[in-house]
mmCIF file of C-alpha atoms in Angstrom:
data_model
loop_
_atom_site.group_PDB
_atom_site.id
_atom_site.type_symbol
_atom_site.label_atom_id
_atom_site.label_comp_id
_atom_site.label_asym_id
_atom_site.label_seq_id
_atom_site.Cartn_x
_atom_site.Cartn_y
_atom_site.Cartn_z
ATOM 1 C CA UNK V 88 0.272 0.125 -0.075
ATOM 2 C CA UNK V 89 1.359 3.387 -0.928
ATOM 3 C CA UNK V 90 -0.259 6.767 0.421
ATOM 4 C CA UNK V 91 1.040 9.984 -0.366
ATOM 5 C CA UNK V 92 0.317 12.967 2.203
ATOM 6 C CA UNK V 93 2.181 16.373 2.979
ATOM 7 C CA UNK V 94 2.271 18.765 5.754
ATOM 8 C CA UNK V 95 -0.097 20.853 3.723
ATOM 9 C CA UNK V 96 -3.053 18.505 3.880
ATOM 10 C CA UNK V 97 -5.916 19.351 5.901
ATOM 11 C CA UNK V 98 -5.140 16.961 8.467
ATOM 12 C CA UNK V 99 -2.417 19.078 9.667
ATOM 13 C CA UNK V 100 -4.371 22.273 10.177
ATOM 14 C CA UNK V 101 -3.697 23.730 13.670
ATOM 15 C CA UNK V 102 -0.060 22.684 13.664
ATOM 16 C CA UNK V 103 2.779 25.011 13.392
ATOM 17 C CA UNK V 104 4.718 24.667 10.015
ATOM 18 C CA UNK V 105 7.921 25.689 11.789
ATOM 19 C CA UNK V 106 7.354 22.845 14.275
ATOM 20 C CA UNK V 107 9.045 19.836 12.252
ATOM 21 C CA UNK V 108 9.210 17.591 14.903
ATOM 22 C CA UNK V 109 5.434 17.435 15.475
ATOM 23 C CA UNK V 110 4.840 17.352 11.882
ATOM 24 C CA UNK V 111 7.163 14.386 11.500
ATOM 25 C CA UNK V 112 5.793 12.646 14.535
ATOM 26 C CA UNK V 113 2.310 13.152 13.183
ATOM 27 C CA UNK V 114 3.177 11.817 9.735
ATOM 28 C CA UNK V 115 4.841 8.757 11.071
ATOM 29 C CA UNK V 116 1.784 7.885 13.235
ATOM 30 C CA UNK V 117 -0.932 8.377 10.848
ATOM 31 C CA UNK V 118 -0.667 5.668 8.633
ATOM 32 C CA UNK V 119 -0.299 2.935 11.165
ATOM 33 C CA UNK V 120 -3.005 4.403 13.236
ATOM 34 C CA UNK V 121 -5.552 4.323 10.280
ATOM 35 C CA UNK V 122 -4.319 0.785 8.964
ATOM 36 C CA UNK V 123 -4.934 -0.644 12.494
ATOM 37 C CA UNK V 124 -8.607 -0.545 11.879
ATOM 38 C CA UNK V 125 -8.235 -2.171 8.622
ATOM 39 C CA UNK V 126 -9.098 -5.921 8.721
ATOM 40 C CA UNK V 127 -9.838 -6.342 4.745
ATOM 41 C CA UNK V 128 -8.408 -4.933 1.606
ATOM 42 C CA UNK V 129 -12.001 -3.971 0.568
ATOM 43 C CA UNK V 130 -12.045 -1.363 3.693
ATOM 44 C CA UNK V 131 -9.144 0.610 1.734
ATOM 45 C CA UNK V 132 -10.189 -0.149 -1.865
ATOM 46 C CA UNK V 133 -13.856 0.594 -1.551
ATOM 47 C CA UNK V 134 -13.582 4.317 -0.322
ATOM 48 C CA UNK V 135 -10.658 4.661 -2.694
ATOM 49 C CA UNK V 136 -12.728 3.526 -5.650
ATOM 50 C CA UNK V 137 -15.603 5.534 -4.545
ATOM 51 C CA UNK V 138 -13.625 8.764 -4.249
ATOM 52 C CA UNK V 139 -12.551 8.128 -7.837
ATOM 53 C CA UNK V 140 -16.121 7.391 -8.934
ATOM 54 C CA UNK V 141 -17.123 10.943 -7.649
ATOM 55 C CA UNK V 142 -14.198 12.389 -9.598
ATOM 56 C CA UNK V 143 -15.092 10.630 -12.814
ATOM 57 C CA UNK V 144 -18.884 11.586 -12.377
ATOM 58 C CA UNK V 145 -17.856 15.314 -12.737
ATOM 59 C CA UNK V 146 -15.076 14.916 -15.191
ATOM 60 C CA UNK V 147 -15.788 12.195 -17.704
ATOM 61 C CA UNK V 148 -16.231 13.187 -21.279
ATOM 62 C CA UNK V 149 -18.445 10.891 -23.398
ATOM 63 C CA UNK V 150 -17.867 10.501 -27.103
ATOM 64 C CA UNK V 151 -20.039 8.248 -29.370
ATOM 65 C CA UNK V 152 -18.735 6.505 -32.280
ATOM 66 C CA UNK V 153 -15.056 6.804 -31.674
ATOM 67 C CA UNK V 154 -13.481 4.686 -29.379
ATOM 68 C CA UNK V 155 -9.832 5.861 -29.973
ATOM 69 C CA UNK V 156 -10.932 9.460 -29.256
ATOM 70 C CA UNK V 157 -12.792 8.234 -26.370
ATOM 71 C CA UNK V 158 -9.808 6.638 -24.931
ATOM 72 C CA UNK V 159 -7.582 9.546 -25.385
ATOM 73 C CA UNK V 160 -10.035 12.076 -23.822
ATOM 74 C CA UNK V 161 -10.247 9.823 -20.755
ATOM 75 C CA UNK V 162 -6.401 9.495 -20.607
ATOM 76 C CA UNK V 163 -5.957 13.125 -20.594
ATOM 77 C CA UNK V 164 -8.628 13.769 -18.350
ATOM 78 C CA UNK V 165 -6.811 11.278 -15.825
ATOM 79 C CA UNK V 166 -3.701 13.401 -16.323
ATOM 80 C CA UNK V 167 -5.521 16.461 -15.542
ATOM 81 C CA UNK V 168 -6.923 14.923 -12.451
ATOM 82 C CA UNK V 169 -3.761 13.821 -10.871
ATOM 83 C CA UNK V 170 -2.073 17.274 -11.627
ATOM 84 C CA UNK V 171 -4.583 18.990 -9.347
ATOM 85 C CA UNK V 172 -6.802 17.809 -6.755
ATOM 86 C CA UNK V 173 -10.199 19.459 -5.874
ATOM 87 C CA UNK V 174 -8.700 19.372 -2.287
ATOM 88 C CA UNK V 175 -6.022 21.787 -2.797
ATOM 89 C CA UNK V 176 -8.384 24.747 -2.408
ATOM 90 C CA UNK V 177 -6.685 25.615 0.890
ATOM 91 C CA UNK V 178 -3.294 24.903 -0.574
ATOM 92 C CA UNK V 179 -0.464 27.383 -1.897
ATOM 93 C CA UNK V 180 -0.045 25.485 -5.267
ATOM 94 C CA UNK V 181 -0.431 25.962 -8.862
ATOM 95 C CA UNK V 182 -1.527 24.050 -11.621
ATOM 96 C CA UNK V 183 1.414 22.029 -12.868
ATOM 97 C CA UNK V 184 2.311 21.084 -16.224
ATOM 98 C CA UNK V 185 2.780 17.421 -15.903
ATOM 99 C CA UNK V 186 1.602 16.533 -12.454
ATOM 100 C CA UNK V 187 4.403 14.062 -11.398
ATOM 101 C CA UNK V 188 4.948 12.546 -14.878
ATOM 102 C CA UNK V 189 8.036 13.916 -16.400
ATOM 103 C CA UNK V 190 10.950 16.368 -16.449
ATOM 104 C CA UNK V 191 9.808 19.809 -15.086
ATOM 105 C CA UNK V 192 7.225 18.147 -13.204
ATOM 106 C CA UNK V 193 5.365 20.257 -10.581
ATOM 107 C CA UNK V 194 6.341 23.347 -12.472
ATOM 108 C CA UNK V 195 3.823 26.003 -13.226
ATOM 109 C CA UNK V 196 4.096 27.290 -16.865
ATOM 110 C CA UNK V 197 1.942 29.275 -19.333
ATOM 111 C CA UNK V 198 0.355 25.905 -20.045
ATOM 112 C CA UNK V 199 -2.308 26.931 -17.497
ATOM 113 C CA UNK V 200 -3.958 28.739 -20.144
ATOM 114 C CA UNK V 201 -4.923 25.382 -21.737
ATOM 115 C CA UNK V 202 -5.685 23.641 -18.423
ATOM 116 C CA UNK V 203 -7.860 26.314 -16.939
ATOM 117 C CA UNK V 204 -11.035 25.419 -18.849
ATOM 118 C CA UNK V 205 -11.200 22.162 -17.827
ATOM 119 C CA UNK V 206 -10.988 22.951 -14.184
ATOM 120 C CA UNK V 207 -12.969 26.106 -14.338
ATOM 121 C CA UNK V 208 -16.214 23.993 -15.780
ATOM 122 C CA UNK V 209 -15.443 20.779 -13.331
ATOM 123 C CA UNK V 210 -13.744 21.982 -10.078
ATOM 124 C CA UNK V 211 -13.373 25.937 -9.871
ATOM 125 C CA UNK V 212 -11.973 25.868 -6.518
ATOM 126 C CA UNK V 213 -8.774 24.528 -8.234
ATOM 127 C CA UNK V 214 -8.616 27.584 -10.302
ATOM 128 C CA UNK V 215 -9.301 29.975 -7.574
ATOM 129 C CA UNK V 216 -6.304 28.255 -5.638
ATOM 130 C CA UNK V 217 -4.155 28.381 -8.599
ATOM 131 C CA UNK V 218 -4.908 32.316 -9.024
ATOM 132 C CA UNK V 219 -4.077 32.741 -5.514
ATOM 133 C CA UNK V 220 -0.791 31.110 -5.930
ATOM 134 C CA UNK V 221 -0.186 33.464 -8.703
ATOM 135 C CA UNK V 222 -1.180 36.418 -6.782
ATOM 136 C CA UNK V 223 1.128 35.452 -3.688
ATOM 137 C CA UNK V 224 4.107 35.483 -6.043
ATOM 138 C CA UNK V 225 3.497 38.855 -7.699
ATOM 139 C CA UNK V 226 6.265 40.431 -5.776
ATOM 140 C CA UNK V 227 8.756 38.020 -7.097
ATOM 141 C CA UNK V 228 7.223 38.635 -10.715
ATOM 142 C CA UNK V 229 7.781 42.482 -10.120
ATOM 143 C CA UNK V 230 11.245 41.781 -9.399
ATOM 144 C CA UNK V 231 11.670 39.751 -12.290
ATOM 145 C CA UNK V 232 10.471 42.660 -14.692
ATOM 146 C CA UNK V 233 12.764 45.055 -12.940
ATOM 147 C CA UNK V 234 15.878 42.673 -13.717
ATOM 148 C CA UNK V 235 15.034 42.953 -17.153
ATOM 149 C CA UNK V 236 14.441 46.689 -17.213
ATOM 150 C CA UNK V 237 10.896 46.742 -17.202
ATOM 151 C CA UNK V 238 7.961 48.027 -15.246
ATOM 152 C CA UNK V 239 5.118 46.014 -13.947
ATOM 153 C CA UNK V 240 5.377 42.236 -13.385
ATOM 154 C CA UNK V 241 6.955 39.471 -15.590
ATOM 155 C CA UNK V 242 6.008 35.947 -14.123
ATOM 156 C CA UNK V 243 8.753 33.309 -14.784
ATOM 157 C CA UNK V 244 8.678 30.767 -17.542
ATOM 158 C CA UNK V 245 8.956 28.003 -15.023
ATOM 159 C CA UNK V 246 7.656 28.757 -11.629
ATOM 160 C CA UNK V 247 7.586 26.386 -8.401
ATOM 161 C CA UNK V 248 7.625 27.022 -4.766
ATOM 162 C CA UNK V 249 9.281 30.558 -4.607
ATOM 163 C CA UNK V 250 7.841 32.051 -7.899
ATOM 164 C CA UNK V 251 11.362 32.529 -9.166
ATOM 165 C CA UNK V 252 12.604 31.015 -12.497
ATOM 166 C CA UNK V 253 13.312 27.373 -12.088
ATOM 167 C CA UNK V 254 13.866 26.371 -15.804
ATOM 168 C CA UNK V 255 17.365 25.795 -15.842
ATOM 169 C CA UNK V 256 19.530 22.804 -16.773
ATOM 170 C CA UNK V 257 20.122 21.229 -13.355
ATOM 171 C CA UNK V 258 16.344 20.618 -13.184
ATOM 172 C CA UNK V 259 16.190 18.632 -16.625
ATOM 173 C CA UNK V 260 17.383 15.445 -18.013
ATOM 174 C CA UNK V 261 19.451 15.691 -21.043
ATOM 175 C CA UNK V 262 18.771 19.082 -22.066
ATOM 176 C CA UNK V 263 21.908 20.850 -20.738
ATOM 177 C CA UNK V 264 22.898 22.172 -24.090
ATOM 178 C CA UNK V 265 19.652 24.257 -24.633
ATOM 179 C CA UNK V 266 20.036 28.231 -24.795
ATOM 180 C CA UNK V 267 18.259 28.510 -21.480
ATOM 181 C CA UNK V 268 18.829 32.210 -20.972
ATOM 182 C CA UNK V 269 16.637 32.760 -24.066
ATOM 183 C CA UNK V 270 13.490 31.595 -22.211
ATOM 184 C CA UNK V 271 13.643 34.631 -19.973
ATOM 185 C CA UNK V 272 12.326 36.318 -22.993
ATOM 186 C CA UNK V 273 9.175 33.960 -22.890
ATOM 187 C CA UNK V 274 6.812 36.838 -21.921
ATOM 188 C CA UNK V 275 3.845 35.161 -23.182
ATOM 189 C CA UNK V 276 3.523 33.745 -19.605
ATOM 190 C CA UNK V 277 2.166 36.936 -18.683
ATOM 191 C CA UNK V 278 -0.884 36.543 -21.156
ATOM 192 C CA UNK V 279 -1.760 33.113 -19.806
ATOM 193 C CA UNK V 280 -2.043 34.670 -16.174
ATOM 194 C CA UNK V 281 -3.953 37.787 -17.498
ATOM 195 C CA UNK V 282 -6.121 35.605 -19.453
ATOM 196 C CA UNK V 283 -7.073 33.217 -16.804
ATOM 197 C CA UNK V 284 -7.824 36.036 -14.139
ATOM 198 C CA UNK V 285 -10.365 37.374 -16.756
ATOM 199 C CA UNK V 286 -11.684 33.901 -17.505
ATOM 200 C CA UNK V 287 -12.317 33.015 -13.519
ATOM 201 C CA UNK V 288 -14.349 36.566 -13.201
ATOM 202 C CA UNK V 289 -16.191 35.978 -16.304
ATOM 203 C CA UNK V 290 -17.307 32.378 -15.550
ATOM 204 C CA UNK V 291 -17.893 33.038 -11.849
ATOM 205 C CA UNK V 292 -18.762 36.609 -11.497
ATOM 206 C CA UNK V 293 -16.776 37.131 -8.325
ATOM 207 C CA UNK V 294 -16.607 40.775 -8.155
ATOM 208 C CA UNK V 295 -14.961 40.991 -4.652
ATOM 209 C CA UNK V 296 -12.091 38.590 -5.797
ATOM 210 C CA UNK V 297 -11.564 40.350 -9.070
ATOM 211 C CA UNK V 298 -10.951 43.571 -6.835
ATOM 212 C CA UNK V 299 -9.161 42.107 -4.036
ATOM 213 C CA UNK V 300 -6.882 39.883 -5.835
ATOM 214 C CA UNK V 301 -6.935 39.750 -9.571
ATOM 215 C CA UNK V 302 -7.083 43.441 -10.455
ATOM 216 C CA UNK V 303 -3.582 44.168 -8.961
ATOM 217 C CA UNK V 304 -2.049 41.155 -11.144
ATOM 218 C CA UNK V 305 -3.754 42.322 -14.129
ATOM 219 C CA UNK V 306 -2.520 46.163 -13.622
ATOM 220 C CA UNK V 307 0.986 44.892 -13.053
ATOM 221 C CA UNK V 308 0.918 42.841 -16.146
ATOM 222 C CA UNK V 309 -0.536 45.606 -18.248
ATOM 223 C CA UNK V 310 2.223 47.908 -16.724
ATOM 224 C CA UNK V 311 4.826 45.353 -18.099
ATOM 225 C CA UNK V 312 3.419 45.387 -21.532
ATOM 226 C CA UNK V 313 3.050 49.022 -21.815
ATOM 227 C CA UNK V 314 6.648 49.363 -20.832
ATOM 228 C CA UNK V 315 7.828 46.758 -23.245
ATOM 229 C CA UNK V 316 6.113 48.223 -26.184
ATOM 230 C CA UNK V 317 8.032 50.791 -28.255
ATOM 231 C CA UNK V 318 6.608 53.401 -30.652
ATOM 232 C CA UNK V 319 8.259 53.710 -34.088
ATOM 233 C CA UNK V 320 7.819 56.874 -36.017
ATOM 234 C CA UNK V 321 8.605 55.168 -39.217
ATOM 235 C CA UNK V 322 5.525 53.160 -39.530
ATOM 236 C CA UNK V 323 3.428 54.850 -36.491
ATOM 237 C CA UNK V 324 2.860 51.574 -34.799
ATOM 238 C CA UNK V 325 4.258 49.891 -31.556
ATOM 239 C CA UNK V 326 6.556 46.867 -31.573
ATOM 240 C CA UNK V 327 7.867 44.502 -29.009
ATOM 241 C CA UNK V 328 11.363 43.409 -29.502
ATOM 242 C CA UNK V 329 13.624 40.433 -28.460
ATOM 243 C CA UNK V 330 10.774 38.023 -27.268
ATOM 244 C CA UNK V 331 10.418 34.150 -27.556
ATOM 245 C CA UNK V 332 7.144 33.343 -28.381
ATOM 246 C CA UNK V 333 5.116 29.982 -27.768
ATOM 247 C CA UNK V 334 7.228 28.335 -30.652
ATOM 248 C CA UNK V 335 10.383 28.210 -28.489
ATOM 249 C CA UNK V 336 12.323 26.790 -31.113
ATOM 250 C CA UNK V 337 12.782 30.214 -32.729
ATOM 251 C CA UNK V 338 14.970 32.136 -30.428
ATOM 252 C CA UNK V 339 17.018 33.879 -33.281
ATOM 253 C CA UNK V 340 20.434 32.852 -31.428
ATOM 254 C CA UNK V 341 19.037 33.589 -28.007
ATOM 255 C CA UNK V 342 18.106 37.203 -28.839
ATOM 256 C CA UNK V 343 14.395 36.662 -29.405
ATOM 257 C CA UNK V 344 12.649 38.012 -32.401
ATOM 258 C CA UNK V 345 10.567 41.266 -33.109
ATOM 259 C CA UNK V 346 6.800 41.253 -33.200
ATOM 260 C CA UNK V 347 5.877 37.641 -32.558
ATOM 261 C CA UNK V 348 2.473 37.467 -33.774
ATOM 262 C CA UNK V 349 0.909 35.606 -30.947
ATOM 263 C CA UNK V 350 2.605 38.026 -28.447
ATOM 264 C CA UNK V 351 1.584 40.994 -29.985
ATOM 265 C CA UNK V 352 -2.111 39.963 -30.562
ATOM 266 C CA UNK V 353 -2.557 38.937 -26.801
ATOM 267 C CA UNK V 354 -0.868 42.029 -25.983
ATOM 268 C CA UNK V 355 -3.548 44.135 -27.447
ATOM 269 C CA UNK V 356 -6.293 41.774 -26.181
ATOM 270 C CA UNK V 357 -4.850 42.096 -22.594
ATOM 271 C CA UNK V 358 -4.851 45.875 -22.806
ATOM 272 C CA UNK V 359 -8.171 45.991 -24.338
ATOM 273 C CA UNK V 360 -9.720 43.654 -21.897
ATOM 274 C CA UNK V 361 -8.181 45.908 -18.993
ATOM 275 C CA UNK V 362 -9.964 48.928 -20.184
ATOM 276 C CA UNK V 363 -13.139 46.952 -19.811
ATOM 277 C CA UNK V 364 -12.454 45.981 -16.498
ATOM 278 C CA UNK V 365 -11.999 49.511 -15.543
ATOM 279 C CA UNK V 366 -15.847 50.061 -16.300
ATOM 280 C CA UNK V 367 -16.613 46.939 -14.248
ATOM 281 C CA UNK V 368 -14.767 47.272 -10.890
ATOM 282 C CA UNK V 369 -15.637 49.707 -7.904
ATOM 283 C CA UNK V 370 -14.044 53.210 -8.885
ATOM 284 C CA UNK V 371 -12.534 53.314 -5.480
ATOM 285 C CA UNK V 372 -10.901 49.907 -5.680
ATOM 286 C CA UNK V 373 -9.546 50.810 -9.127
ATOM 287 C CA UNK V 374 -8.032 54.027 -7.903
ATOM 288 C CA UNK V 375 -6.539 52.380 -4.814
ATOM 289 C CA UNK V 376 -4.814 49.614 -7.080
ATOM 290 C CA UNK V 377 -3.662 51.981 -9.720
ATOM 291 C CA UNK V 378 -2.025 54.046 -6.919
ATOM 292 C CA UNK V 379 -0.199 50.838 -5.746
ATOM 293 C CA UNK V 380 1.328 49.783 -9.070
ATOM 294 C CA UNK V 381 1.836 53.127 -10.197
ATOM 295 C CA UNK V 382 -0.679 53.575 -13.002
ATOM 296 C CA UNK V 383 -1.202 57.158 -13.737
ATOM 297 C CA UNK V 384 -3.467 58.772 -16.045
ATOM 298 C CA UNK V 385 -0.506 59.125 -18.439
ATOM 299 C CA UNK V 386 -0.035 55.302 -18.287
ATOM 300 C CA UNK V 387 -3.747 54.756 -19.029
ATOM 301 C CA UNK V 388 -3.490 57.056 -22.207
ATOM 302 C CA UNK V 389 -0.368 55.209 -23.428
ATOM 303 C CA UNK V 390 -2.217 52.001 -22.966
ATOM 304 C CA UNK V 391 -5.288 53.259 -25.145
ATOM 305 C CA UNK V 392 -2.498 54.384 -27.856
ATOM 306 C CA UNK V 393 -0.943 51.094 -27.799
ATOM 307 C CA UNK V 394 -3.801 48.904 -28.084
ATOM 308 C CA UNK V 395 -4.861 50.856 -31.401
ATOM 309 C CA UNK V 396 -1.821 50.819 -33.192
#
């Protein structure tokens, strides 16, 4: 029998996380104490089976007439289920790209933009926990943007516990020769965070969560994009230089490229959506958050200009 649990599980609520001795004692005793009351395998299997049945009842997708498509849909659904448990709503954890199934396992990347719709329709508390994870690491994202000479916040290509960049050779197997520094230019991670903030609000209509938590992230990300976009008098348009888009194989020798299509289009989308958010949130909350991030009326006008050119 194998049972996996950590000090973040709800069983440990009330324990001081700094008191590692108590936690270790609790961990070592919990398994034997529970097993002492188990006399048959079915006593362990049946609750386990029931829990999975409840998950599948919510998550399963039925496809008629194509057995292979049905099998693939369930395979991928299973991987999503093991990557993020509905029990994590009180945990400080983001949506990992591979669960525990490969290199970089447990890391949080821009792939969240593809994972989010599944959880948002099936287990919305997982999405809220993920956004709280991102919000808690906003100060690190701001430091990351500053290091690169930009304003606002830039979330790392690979994020884990600290929110710092962890996508480096020592974490991966057989990929030491890659141009890792170029991935610091994978700015489209910011689009995923912003997009999911908006998706969550649009699906749940949680105005308070938008104003208290999501708004500041969205403002900081917009501050980043207006800082990165540069106006060219030659063509009367804004350009974004030195980026590595979702197609990470095109890095231009590590320098990045100019005007990646996805990056530019999503930047315009984010800035336009932010202007919509301005009309939704409470004016007092908007004023307070704008003061926190330093978004002045001049910056707002610059954002309006960028999204139109």
